[in-house]
Amino acid sequence: INAVRVPFGYWMVYPSAPFVFGQLKYLKQLFQWCERHSIAVLLDYHGLKGSQTGRATSGDCGACGRDECGQTKVDFLKEH
């Protein structure tokens, strides 16, 4: 193995409810392990603020259907 692909969402760096705080320390640990063993890390963005697909996997916490999660999706086409 010479590289690892890491799914990555904005909530790892800037967590807000309902996303869980504390993920960034594990990402930093991964980089340390990979550096020690000369393994490249490819960060694969799976979700940026505002959601790209309107689904939970792209950062739209409201896509799960639970009212307490709120809505993080931004629909630019409808707003402009």
mmCIF file of C-alpha atoms in Angstrom:
data_model
loop_
_atom_site.group_PDB
_atom_site.id
_atom_site.type_symbol
_atom_site.label_atom_id
_atom_site.label_comp_id
_atom_site.label_asym_id
_atom_site.label_seq_id
_atom_site.Cartn_x
_atom_site.Cartn_y
_atom_site.Cartn_z
ATOM 1 C CA ILE A 1 0.000 0.000 0.000
ATOM 2 C CA ASN A 2 1.408 3.400 -0.943
ATOM 3 C CA ALA A 3 -1.720 5.565 -0.527
ATOM 4 C CA VAL A 4 -5.003 5.737 1.390
ATOM 5 C CA ARG A 5 -8.215 7.518 0.392
ATOM 6 C CA VAL A 6 -10.004 9.259 3.255
ATOM 7 C CA PRO A 7 -13.635 10.404 2.888
ATOM 8 C CA PHE A 8 -13.752 13.876 4.428
ATOM 9 C CA GLY A 9 -16.553 16.284 5.314
ATOM 10 C CA TYR A 10 -16.409 19.932 6.383
ATOM 11 C CA TRP A 11 -17.890 18.912 9.750
ATOM 12 C CA MET A 12 -14.596 17.234 10.676
ATOM 13 C CA VAL A 13 -12.932 20.661 10.867
ATOM 14 C CA TYR A 14 -15.899 22.902 11.752
ATOM 15 C CA PRO A 15 -18.378 20.664 13.580
ATOM 16 C CA SER A 16 -21.795 21.995 14.485
ATOM 17 C CA ALA A 17 -24.919 20.197 15.630
ATOM 18 C CA PRO A 18 -25.853 17.503 14.834
ATOM 19 C CA PHE A 19 -22.322 16.555 13.723
ATOM 20 C CA VAL A 20 -19.992 15.118 16.361
ATOM 21 C CA PHE A 21 -16.977 17.106 17.622
ATOM 22 C CA GLY A 22 -13.571 15.425 17.941
ATOM 23 C CA GLN A 23 -12.989 13.831 14.539
ATOM 24 C CA LEU A 24 -10.098 16.087 13.527
ATOM 25 C CA LYS A 25 -7.708 14.567 16.087
ATOM 26 C CA TYR A 26 -8.120 11.176 14.405
ATOM 27 C CA LEU A 27 -7.428 12.660 10.984
ATOM 28 C CA LYS A 28 -4.242 14.254 12.353
ATOM 29 C CA GLN A 29 -3.235 10.879 13.828
ATOM 30 C CA LEU A 30 -3.804 9.229 10.449
ATOM 31 C CA PHE A 31 -1.446 11.733 8.801
ATOM 32 C CA GLN A 32 1.223 10.954 11.413
ATOM 33 C CA TRP A 33 0.905 7.201 10.881
ATOM 34 C CA CYS A 34 1.014 7.574 7.115
ATOM 35 C CA GLU A 35 4.028 9.870 7.225
ATOM 36 C CA ARG A 36 5.867 7.401 9.444
ATOM 37 C CA HIS A 37 5.270 4.616 6.895
ATOM 38 C CA SER A 38 5.679 6.738 3.704
ATOM 39 C CA ILE A 39 2.029 6.380 2.712
ATOM 40 C CA ALA A 40 0.311 9.170 0.781
ATOM 41 C CA VAL A 41 -3.083 10.485 1.958
ATOM 42 C CA LEU A 42 -5.782 11.497 -0.518
ATOM 43 C CA LEU A 43 -8.542 13.563 1.098
ATOM 44 C CA ASP A 44 -11.767 12.908 -0.765
ATOM 45 C CA TYR A 45 -14.271 15.662 0.024
ATOM 46 C CA HIS A 46 -17.658 14.071 0.567
ATOM 47 C CA GLY A 47 -19.428 17.137 1.824
ATOM 48 C CA LEU A 48 -18.883 20.866 1.824
ATOM 49 C CA LYS A 49 -20.982 23.367 3.748
ATOM 50 C CA GLY A 50 -24.385 23.704 2.132
ATOM 51 C CA SER A 51 -24.526 20.160 0.642
ATOM 52 C CA GLN A 52 -23.963 19.340 -2.988
ATOM 53 C CA THR A 53 -26.612 16.646 -3.459
ATOM 54 C CA GLY A 54 -29.182 17.304 -0.741
ATOM 55 C CA ARG A 55 -28.348 13.992 0.930
ATOM 56 C CA ALA A 56 -26.921 13.341 4.377
ATOM 57 C CA THR A 57 -23.661 11.980 2.925
ATOM 58 C CA SER A 58 -22.848 15.373 1.386
ATOM 59 C CA GLY A 59 -23.389 17.392 4.538
ATOM 60 C CA ASP A 60 -27.152 18.003 4.496
ATOM 61 C CA CYS A 61 -28.014 16.866 7.991
ATOM 62 C CA GLY A 62 -31.684 17.612 7.290
ATOM 63 C CA ALA A 63 -31.720 14.901 4.618
ATOM 64 C CA CYS A 64 -32.095 12.231 7.284
ATOM 65 C CA GLY A 65 -35.701 13.326 7.783
ATOM 66 C CA ARG A 66 -35.483 14.004 11.524
ATOM 67 C CA ASP A 67 -36.893 17.389 12.526
ATOM 68 C CA GLU A 68 -34.288 17.896 15.277
ATOM 69 C CA CYS A 69 -31.443 17.826 12.752
ATOM 70 C CA GLY A 70 -32.471 21.000 10.989
ATOM 71 C CA GLN A 71 -31.464 21.791 7.437
ATOM 72 C CA THR A 72 -27.974 22.606 6.186
ATOM 73 C CA LYS A 73 -28.712 22.396 2.469
ATOM 74 C CA VAL A 74 -28.478 25.606 0.466
ATOM 75 C CA ASP A 75 -30.478 25.534 -2.775
ATOM 76 C CA PHE A 76 -28.810 28.263 -4.815
ATOM 77 C CA LEU A 77 -31.060 27.805 -7.829
ATOM 78 C CA LYS A 78 -34.193 28.502 -5.807
ATOM 79 C CA GLU A 79 -32.661 31.412 -3.866
ATOM 80 C CA HIS A 80 -31.441 33.414 -6.869
#
